[in-house]
Amino acid sequence: SASHVEKGTLRIGGGADYVVRSRFTVGAALDVAYDESTARDFMGPPNVGVLRELTQKYWTFDAKLRGGYILPLGSRFAVFPRLIVAVELTDNRRFTSGSGSAWQTRAFAVGADVPLLVTVRRGFLGLAPSLSHDLAREYDIDQAEAKRRLTVGVSYLLGGWL
């Protein structure tokens, strides 16, 4: 019998975009995330085996540069497509019953998101479908190359104008 408990991911970050000309923007963002999961299984024959527990913990830090264009859709709505270049550093920890290992993962990615914004007074709310693809990903263990990732997601935006 085996079980897997995903304790979840907590990601928090912030960013800023600046209108440089007409509706063209440049911006940057920083994020930090924590993820933890535990898997349990028995090694050996049924009812005699030893319970083995594997816990993995990850801290991820990423920085993004982005360029976008604000496209108004009437007086209260806008679409804000942005192209993104990102670097990521992940600190990985894996623990099994009595032992553990650690390594770092580094990645360089490109992506895009397309927030739909609703303006409210001097601020906005938005929902942003996104797509990101690793151009490179490697581990610091023997400089091994990791599998590159394609990530599809949705995030929300909350912001305002100064």
mmCIF file of C-alpha atoms in Angstrom:
data_model
loop_
_atom_site.group_PDB
_atom_site.id
_atom_site.type_symbol
_atom_site.label_atom_id
_atom_site.label_comp_id
_atom_site.label_asym_id
_atom_site.label_seq_id
_atom_site.Cartn_x
_atom_site.Cartn_y
_atom_site.Cartn_z
ATOM 1 C CA SER A 1 0.000 0.000 0.000
ATOM 2 C CA ALA A 2 1.269 3.473 -0.836
ATOM 3 C CA SER A 3 0.048 6.993 -0.209
ATOM 4 C CA HIS A 4 1.016 10.435 -1.388
ATOM 5 C CA VAL A 5 0.237 13.662 0.477
ATOM 6 C CA GLU A 6 0.707 16.933 -1.402
ATOM 7 C CA LYS A 7 0.885 19.640 1.225
ATOM 8 C CA GLY A 8 0.540 22.269 -1.455
ATOM 9 C CA THR A 9 2.404 25.158 -2.962
ATOM 10 C CA LEU A 10 2.451 28.668 -1.613
ATOM 11 C CA ARG A 11 3.593 31.290 -4.107
ATOM 12 C CA ILE A 12 3.791 34.992 -3.444
ATOM 13 C CA GLY A 13 5.261 37.726 -5.557
ATOM 14 C CA GLY A 14 4.963 41.179 -6.895
ATOM 15 C CA GLY A 15 5.838 43.208 -9.898
ATOM 16 C CA ALA A 16 5.530 46.559 -11.565
ATOM 17 C CA ASP A 17 4.993 47.680 -15.140
ATOM 18 C CA TYR A 18 5.724 51.157 -16.440
ATOM 19 C CA VAL A 19 4.137 52.724 -19.511
ATOM 20 C CA VAL A 20 7.139 53.937 -21.527
ATOM 21 C CA ARG A 21 5.387 55.177 -24.646
ATOM 22 C CA SER A 22 1.722 55.404 -25.536
ATOM 23 C CA ARG A 23 0.471 51.959 -24.422
ATOM 24 C CA PHE A 24 3.804 50.076 -24.490
ATOM 25 C CA THR A 25 5.052 48.843 -21.107
ATOM 26 C CA VAL A 26 8.179 47.365 -19.544
ATOM 27 C CA GLY A 27 8.139 45.634 -16.204
ATOM 28 C CA ALA A 28 9.719 43.240 -13.762
ATOM 29 C CA ALA A 29 8.494 40.768 -11.161
ATOM 30 C CA LEU A 30 9.924 38.686 -8.321
ATOM 31 C CA ASP A 31 8.300 35.536 -6.908
ATOM 32 C CA VAL A 32 9.062 33.110 -4.111
ATOM 33 C CA ALA A 33 7.343 29.737 -3.671
ATOM 34 C CA TYR A 34 7.413 26.854 -1.207
ATOM 35 C CA ASP A 35 6.236 23.339 -2.013
ATOM 36 C CA GLU A 36 6.189 20.211 0.143
ATOM 37 C CA SER A 37 4.990 16.662 -0.474
ATOM 38 C CA THR A 38 5.295 13.324 1.333
ATOM 39 C CA ALA A 39 5.020 9.806 -0.082
ATOM 40 C CA ARG A 40 4.745 6.669 2.060
ATOM 41 C CA ASP A 41 5.076 3.051 0.991
ATOM 42 C CA PHE A 42 6.113 -0.335 2.351
ATOM 43 C CA MET A 43 9.345 -2.008 1.265
ATOM 44 C CA GLY A 44 9.422 -5.796 1.475
ATOM 45 C CA PRO A 45 6.781 -8.498 1.743
ATOM 46 C CA PRO A 46 3.194 -7.603 2.744
ATOM 47 C CA ASN A 47 2.561 -7.261 6.499
ATOM 48 C CA VAL A 48 6.309 -7.624 7.207
ATOM 49 C CA GLY A 49 7.828 -4.773 5.201
ATOM 50 C CA VAL A 50 9.255 -1.539 6.498
ATOM 51 C CA LEU A 51 7.407 1.748 6.111
ATOM 52 C CA ARG A 52 9.444 4.176 4.020
ATOM 53 C CA GLU A 53 8.645 7.876 3.962
ATOM 54 C CA LEU A 54 9.962 10.260 1.323
ATOM 55 C CA THR A 55 9.532 13.994 1.902
ATOM 56 C CA GLN A 56 10.448 16.601 -0.702
ATOM 57 C CA LYS A 57 10.687 20.324 -0.015
ATOM 58 C CA TYR A 58 11.356 23.043 -2.572
ATOM 59 C CA TRP A 59 12.046 26.766 -2.302
ATOM 60 C CA THR A 60 11.825 28.521 -5.663
ATOM 61 C CA PHE A 61 12.918 32.075 -6.456
ATOM 62 C CA ASP A 62 12.311 33.615 -9.857
ATOM 63 C CA ALA A 63 12.812 36.954 -11.534
ATOM 64 C CA LYS A 64 11.031 38.102 -14.679
ATOM 65 C CA LEU A 65 11.458 40.908 -17.186
ATOM 66 C CA ARG A 66 8.493 41.646 -19.384
ATOM 67 C CA GLY A 67 7.234 43.900 -22.131
ATOM 68 C CA GLY A 68 3.603 44.479 -22.966
ATOM 69 C CA TYR A 69 0.958 46.515 -24.693
ATOM 70 C CA ILE A 70 -2.294 47.777 -23.152
ATOM 71 C CA LEU A 71 -5.185 47.354 -25.573
ATOM 72 C CA PRO A 72 -8.370 49.137 -24.304
ATOM 73 C CA LEU A 73 -11.713 47.433 -24.886
ATOM 74 C CA GLY A 74 -14.063 50.287 -24.056
ATOM 75 C CA SER A 75 -13.945 52.441 -20.941
ATOM 76 C CA ARG A 76 -13.709 49.687 -18.270
ATOM 77 C CA PHE A 77 -11.910 46.739 -19.902
ATOM 78 C CA ALA A 78 -8.504 46.116 -21.443
ATOM 79 C CA VAL A 79 -6.366 43.251 -22.688
ATOM 80 C CA PHE A 80 -2.705 43.448 -21.631
ATOM 81 C CA PRO A 81 -0.578 40.877 -23.540
ATOM 82 C CA ARG A 82 2.999 40.583 -22.227
ATOM 83 C CA LEU A 83 6.108 38.718 -23.361
ATOM 84 C CA ILE A 84 8.230 37.423 -20.470
ATOM 85 C CA VAL A 85 11.839 36.315 -19.960
ATOM 86 C CA ALA A 86 12.449 34.539 -16.645
ATOM 87 C CA VAL A 87 15.244 32.996 -14.589
ATOM 88 C CA GLU A 88 14.511 30.538 -11.801
ATOM 89 C CA LEU A 89 16.527 29.042 -8.959
ATOM 90 C CA THR A 90 15.087 26.136 -6.955
ATOM 91 C CA ASP A 91 16.572 24.712 -3.762
ATOM 92 C CA ASN A 92 15.519 21.044 -3.542
ATOM 93 C CA ARG A 93 15.611 18.873 -0.398
ATOM 94 C CA ARG A 94 14.675 15.200 -0.323
ATOM 95 C CA PHE A 95 14.511 13.204 2.901
ATOM 96 C CA THR A 96 13.942 9.493 3.334
ATOM 97 C CA SER A 97 13.883 7.571 6.578
ATOM 98 C CA GLY A 98 17.230 8.524 8.102
ATOM 99 C CA SER A 99 18.977 10.185 5.140
ATOM 100 C CA GLY A 100 18.643 13.099 2.765
ATOM 101 C CA SER A 101 20.015 14.877 -0.259
ATOM 102 C CA ALA A 102 20.006 18.427 -1.590
ATOM 103 C CA TRP A 103 20.561 20.057 -4.977
ATOM 104 C CA GLN A 104 19.720 23.175 -6.922
ATOM 105 C CA THR A 105 17.903 23.569 -10.205
ATOM 106 C CA ARG A 106 18.435 26.552 -12.502
ATOM 107 C CA ALA A 107 16.198 27.444 -15.429
ATOM 108 C CA PHE A 108 15.860 30.079 -18.135
ATOM 109 C CA ALA A 109 12.408 30.428 -19.715
ATOM 110 C CA VAL A 110 10.353 32.531 -22.090
ATOM 111 C CA GLY A 111 6.628 32.975 -21.917
ATOM 112 C CA ALA A 112 3.576 35.106 -22.391
ATOM 113 C CA ASP A 113 0.474 36.019 -20.487
ATOM 114 C CA VAL A 114 -2.660 37.812 -21.648
ATOM 115 C CA PRO A 115 -4.478 39.418 -18.712
ATOM 116 C CA LEU A 116 -8.023 40.643 -19.162
ATOM 117 C CA LEU A 117 -8.337 43.725 -16.953
ATOM 118 C CA VAL A 118 -11.385 45.383 -15.420
ATOM 119 C CA THR A 119 -10.741 48.944 -14.214
ATOM 120 C CA VAL A 120 -12.130 50.093 -10.885
ATOM 121 C CA ARG A 121 -11.517 53.766 -10.018
ATOM 122 C CA ARG A 122 -7.674 54.114 -9.970
ATOM 123 C CA GLY A 123 -7.047 50.380 -10.003
ATOM 124 C CA PHE A 124 -7.740 47.173 -11.842
ATOM 125 C CA LEU A 125 -8.520 43.506 -11.361
ATOM 126 C CA GLY A 126 -7.422 40.930 -13.890
ATOM 127 C CA LEU A 127 -7.324 37.273 -14.806
ATOM 128 C CA ALA A 128 -4.325 36.138 -16.836
ATOM 129 C CA PRO A 129 -3.946 32.875 -18.743
ATOM 130 C CA SER A 130 -0.225 32.168 -19.232
ATOM 131 C CA LEU A 131 2.220 29.918 -21.053
ATOM 132 C CA SER A 132 5.912 29.418 -20.294
ATOM 133 C CA HIS A 133 8.588 27.183 -21.845
ATOM 134 C CA ASP A 134 12.081 26.414 -20.532
ATOM 135 C CA LEU A 135 14.898 27.147 -22.951
ATOM 136 C CA ALA A 136 17.341 25.563 -20.476
ATOM 137 C CA ARG A 137 17.061 23.703 -17.137
ATOM 138 C CA GLU A 138 19.925 22.046 -15.250
ATOM 139 C CA TYR A 139 20.799 20.538 -11.884
ATOM 140 C CA ASP A 140 23.966 21.378 -9.991
ATOM 141 C CA ILE A 141 24.594 17.653 -9.466
ATOM 142 C CA ASP A 142 27.267 16.898 -12.091
ATOM 143 C CA GLN A 143 25.840 19.809 -14.139
ATOM 144 C CA ALA A 144 23.177 17.408 -15.390
ATOM 145 C CA GLU A 145 20.579 18.745 -17.792
ATOM 146 C CA ALA A 146 17.005 18.381 -16.543
ATOM 147 C CA LYS A 147 13.864 17.886 -18.582
ATOM 148 C CA ARG A 148 12.609 21.211 -19.857
ATOM 149 C CA ARG A 149 9.081 22.188 -18.867
ATOM 150 C CA LEU A 150 6.098 23.665 -20.627
ATOM 151 C CA THR A 151 3.835 25.363 -18.078
ATOM 152 C CA VAL A 152 0.255 26.476 -18.621
ATOM 153 C CA GLY A 153 -1.462 28.455 -15.878
ATOM 154 C CA VAL A 154 -3.838 31.164 -14.785
ATOM 155 C CA SER A 155 -3.070 33.927 -12.311
ATOM 156 C CA TYR A 156 -4.839 37.014 -11.071
ATOM 157 C CA LEU A 157 -3.701 40.617 -11.033
ATOM 158 C CA LEU A 158 -4.567 43.342 -8.593
ATOM 159 C CA GLY A 159 -3.058 46.756 -9.177
ATOM 160 C CA GLY A 160 -3.417 50.434 -9.669
ATOM 161 C CA TRP A 161 -1.986 53.601 -11.160
ATOM 162 C CA LEU A 162 0.123 56.186 -9.401
#
